């Protein structure tokens, strides 16, 4: 399926739009990451998906496909890891997930948080964690070491997975979350 066909499927209007299948969702992410979509197609796809709202299948497939392009985090064997994404771009509330994650790690949980500071003049997850004295510019191996020793690590997607971060940065240009 071409990008045009996928955009038409998800962006044909509130009554006629349809969810992408698992394979179509992975195909879309691969096209975005590999540069096989034009800037107009990228914007159209992200906005159409935002308006339609992602299905569980689409989100899982997007995540699966994006992980194909990221370096693995060598998490120690047997570590029961909580994978905590923080990409919401908080504007009017505090970062409750950060406090909860730090407390959970202090209680013995292993928390791998990942996110991206997006909104100018607003403290994002990395900014908050830096103020708390927690390292935020870690490579995957360093993050695994932090998990093993402290039970908590943060990966900035701009450093860890820049091919995905560029789409998050489009929030500012598009004016809506994506």
Short mmCIF file of C-alpha atoms in Angstrom, two decimals:
data_model
loop_
_atom_site.label_atom_id
_atom_site.label_comp_id
_atom_site.label_asym_id
_atom_site.label_seq_id
_atom_site.Cartn_x
_atom_site.Cartn_y
_atom_site.Cartn_z
CA UNK A 1 0.00 0.00 0.00
CA UNK A 2 1.36 3.44 -0.89
CA UNK A 3 1.57 6.37 1.53
CA UNK A 4 -1.21 8.05 -0.46
CA UNK A 5 -3.44 5.01 0.03
CA UNK A 6 -2.68 4.85 3.75
CA UNK A 7 -3.40 8.57 4.16
CA UNK A 8 -6.67 8.15 2.25
CA UNK A 9 -7.64 5.20 4.47
CA UNK A 10 -7.10 7.07 7.76
CA UNK A 11 -7.96 10.56 6.54
CA UNK A 12 -11.12 10.08 4.49
CA UNK A 13 -13.37 11.68 7.08
CA UNK A 14 -14.94 10.88 10.41
CA UNK A 15 -17.55 8.49 9.01
CA UNK A 16 -15.46 6.65 6.43
CA UNK A 17 -11.92 6.50 7.82
CA UNK A 18 -10.58 3.10 8.81
CA UNK A 19 -7.80 1.84 11.05
CA UNK A 20 -4.63 0.56 9.46
CA UNK A 21 -3.86 -3.12 9.87
CA UNK A 22 -0.80 -4.29 11.80
CA UNK A 23 1.20 -4.70 8.57
CA UNK A 24 0.03 -1.39 7.11
CA UNK A 25 0.94 0.42 10.34
CA UNK A 26 4.44 -1.06 10.32
CA UNK A 27 4.80 -0.23 6.63
CA UNK A 28 3.83 3.40 7.34
CA UNK A 29 6.38 3.81 10.13
CA UNK A 30 9.10 2.24 8.02
CA UNK A 31 8.30 4.65 5.17
CA UNK A 32 8.42 7.62 7.55
CA UNK A 33 11.69 6.58 9.20
CA UNK A 34 13.42 5.55 5.97
CA UNK A 35 12.56 8.83 4.24
CA UNK A 36 10.21 7.30 1.68
CA UNK A 37 7.46 9.81 2.49
CA UNK A 38 7.47 13.42 1.35
CA UNK A 39 7.19 16.24 3.91
CA UNK A 40 3.57 16.78 2.80
CA UNK A 41 2.80 13.08 3.27
CA UNK A 42 4.41 13.07 6.71
CA UNK A 43 2.31 16.03 7.85
CA UNK A 44 -0.86 14.61 6.30
CA UNK A 45 -0.29 11.19 7.86
CA UNK A 46 0.43 12.57 11.33
CA UNK A 47 -2.56 14.93 11.29
CA UNK A 48 -4.94 12.31 9.87
CA UNK A 49 -3.81 9.84 12.52
CA UNK A 50 -4.25 12.47 15.25
CA UNK A 51 -7.80 13.27 14.11
CA UNK A 52 -8.79 9.62 13.65
CA UNK A 53 -7.09 8.59 16.92
CA UNK A 54 -4.73 5.66 16.91
CA UNK A 55 -6.10 2.19 17.55
CA UNK A 56 -4.39 -0.18 19.97
CA UNK A 57 -3.21 -2.27 17.00
CA UNK A 58 -1.78 0.78 15.24
CA UNK A 59 0.06 1.97 18.35
CA UNK A 60 1.51 -1.48 19.01
CA UNK A 61 2.60 -1.85 15.38
CA UNK A 62 4.09 1.68 15.31
CA UNK A 63 6.10 0.83 18.42
CA UNK A 64 7.19 -2.52 17.03
CA UNK A 65 8.35 -0.98 13.76
CA UNK A 66 10.13 1.96 15.42
CA UNK A 67 12.04 -0.42 17.70
CA UNK A 68 13.53 -2.07 14.61
CA UNK A 69 15.57 1.11 14.12
CA UNK A 70 16.74 1.60 17.72
CA UNK A 71 19.78 0.18 19.43
CA UNK A 72 18.75 -2.40 22.03
CA UNK A 73 19.08 -1.58 25.71
CA UNK A 74 21.00 -4.51 27.23
CA UNK A 75 18.75 -4.95 30.27
CA UNK A 76 20.11 -7.47 32.80
CA UNK A 77 18.54 -10.95 32.62
CA UNK A 78 15.62 -11.47 34.97
CA UNK A 79 15.04 -7.76 35.58
CA UNK A 80 11.28 -7.11 35.65
CA UNK A 81 11.33 -3.84 33.75
CA UNK A 82 8.62 -1.19 33.63
CA UNK A 83 8.83 0.64 30.28
CA UNK A 84 7.48 4.16 30.92
CA UNK A 85 7.06 6.54 27.96
CA UNK A 86 6.67 10.25 28.78
CA UNK A 87 5.94 12.11 25.55
CA UNK A 88 2.77 14.01 26.42
CA UNK A 89 4.22 17.53 26.49
CA UNK A 90 2.64 18.56 29.80
CA UNK A 91 1.37 22.12 29.80
CA UNK A 92 -1.07 22.56 32.65
CA UNK A 93 -0.20 19.77 35.07
CA UNK A 94 2.86 18.55 36.90
CA UNK A 95 4.89 15.49 35.92
CA UNK A 96 3.26 12.96 38.27
CA UNK A 97 4.74 10.02 36.37
CA UNK A 98 8.26 11.20 37.16
CA UNK A 99 7.65 11.32 40.91
CA UNK A 100 5.84 8.00 40.82
CA UNK A 101 8.68 6.40 38.83
CA UNK A 102 11.36 7.65 41.23
CA UNK A 103 9.38 6.40 44.24
CA UNK A 104 8.75 3.03 42.55
CA UNK A 105 12.46 2.69 41.76
CA UNK A 106 13.33 3.53 45.37
CA UNK A 107 10.94 0.73 46.37
CA UNK A 108 12.73 -1.83 44.21
CA UNK A 109 11.03 -1.53 40.81
CA UNK A 110 13.15 -1.23 37.67
CA UNK A 111 11.92 1.76 35.66
CA UNK A 112 13.12 2.66 32.17
CA UNK A 113 11.62 6.03 31.31
CA UNK A 114 12.00 7.53 27.85
CA UNK A 115 10.78 10.81 26.46
CA UNK A 116 11.63 14.05 24.74
CA UNK A 117 11.51 17.67 25.85
CA UNK A 118 9.40 19.34 23.18
CA UNK A 119 7.60 22.45 24.35
CA UNK A 120 9.81 25.56 24.58
CA UNK A 121 9.88 27.27 27.98
CA UNK A 122 8.16 24.30 29.64
CA UNK A 123 10.02 21.76 31.75
CA UNK A 124 9.90 18.40 30.00
CA UNK A 125 10.85 15.08 31.56
CA UNK A 126 14.59 15.50 30.94
CA UNK A 127 14.53 18.99 32.43
CA UNK A 128 12.74 17.80 35.57
CA UNK A 129 15.03 14.79 35.98
CA UNK A 130 18.13 16.93 35.48
CA UNK A 131 16.95 19.26 38.27
CA UNK A 132 16.63 16.15 40.47
CA UNK A 133 20.23 15.21 39.69
CA UNK A 134 19.31 12.23 37.51
CA UNK A 135 21.35 11.64 34.35
CA UNK A 136 19.37 12.14 31.15
CA UNK A 137 21.98 11.89 28.40
CA UNK A 138 22.63 8.16 28.52
CA UNK A 139 23.58 5.70 25.81
CA UNK A 140 21.71 2.36 25.91
CA UNK A 141 24.57 0.58 27.73
CA UNK A 142 24.79 3.37 30.33
CA UNK A 143 21.01 3.17 30.82
CA UNK A 144 21.28 -0.59 31.41
CA UNK A 145 24.03 0.02 33.98
CA UNK A 146 21.87 2.63 35.75
CA UNK A 147 18.94 0.20 35.78
CA UNK A 148 21.08 -2.51 37.33
CA UNK A 149 22.60 -0.25 39.99
CA UNK A 150 19.81 2.24 40.76
CA UNK A 151 16.63 0.73 39.37
CA UNK A 152 15.95 3.81 37.23
CA UNK A 153 17.16 5.14 33.90
CA UNK A 154 15.98 7.76 31.42
CA UNK A 155 16.58 7.69 27.68
CA UNK A 156 16.11 10.90 25.72
CA UNK A 157 14.63 9.82 22.42
CA UNK A 158 16.55 12.60 20.64
CA UNK A 159 19.80 10.84 21.60
CA UNK A 160 18.56 7.25 21.63
CA UNK A 161 16.24 7.22 18.61
CA UNK A 162 16.68 10.44 16.56
CA UNK A 163 14.70 9.05 13.62
CA UNK A 164 11.60 9.07 15.85
CA UNK A 165 12.46 12.32 17.66
CA UNK A 166 12.24 14.28 14.41
CA UNK A 167 8.55 13.40 14.17
CA UNK A 168 7.93 14.48 17.75
CA UNK A 169 9.60 17.80 16.96
CA UNK A 170 6.97 18.35 14.25
CA UNK A 171 4.47 19.05 17.05
CA UNK A 172 5.69 22.62 17.15
CA UNK A 173 5.39 23.07 13.41
CA UNK A 174 2.02 21.32 13.12
CA UNK A 175 0.56 22.89 16.24
CA UNK A 176 -0.91 19.62 17.58
CA UNK A 177 0.36 16.48 19.29
CA UNK A 178 1.28 13.63 16.99
#
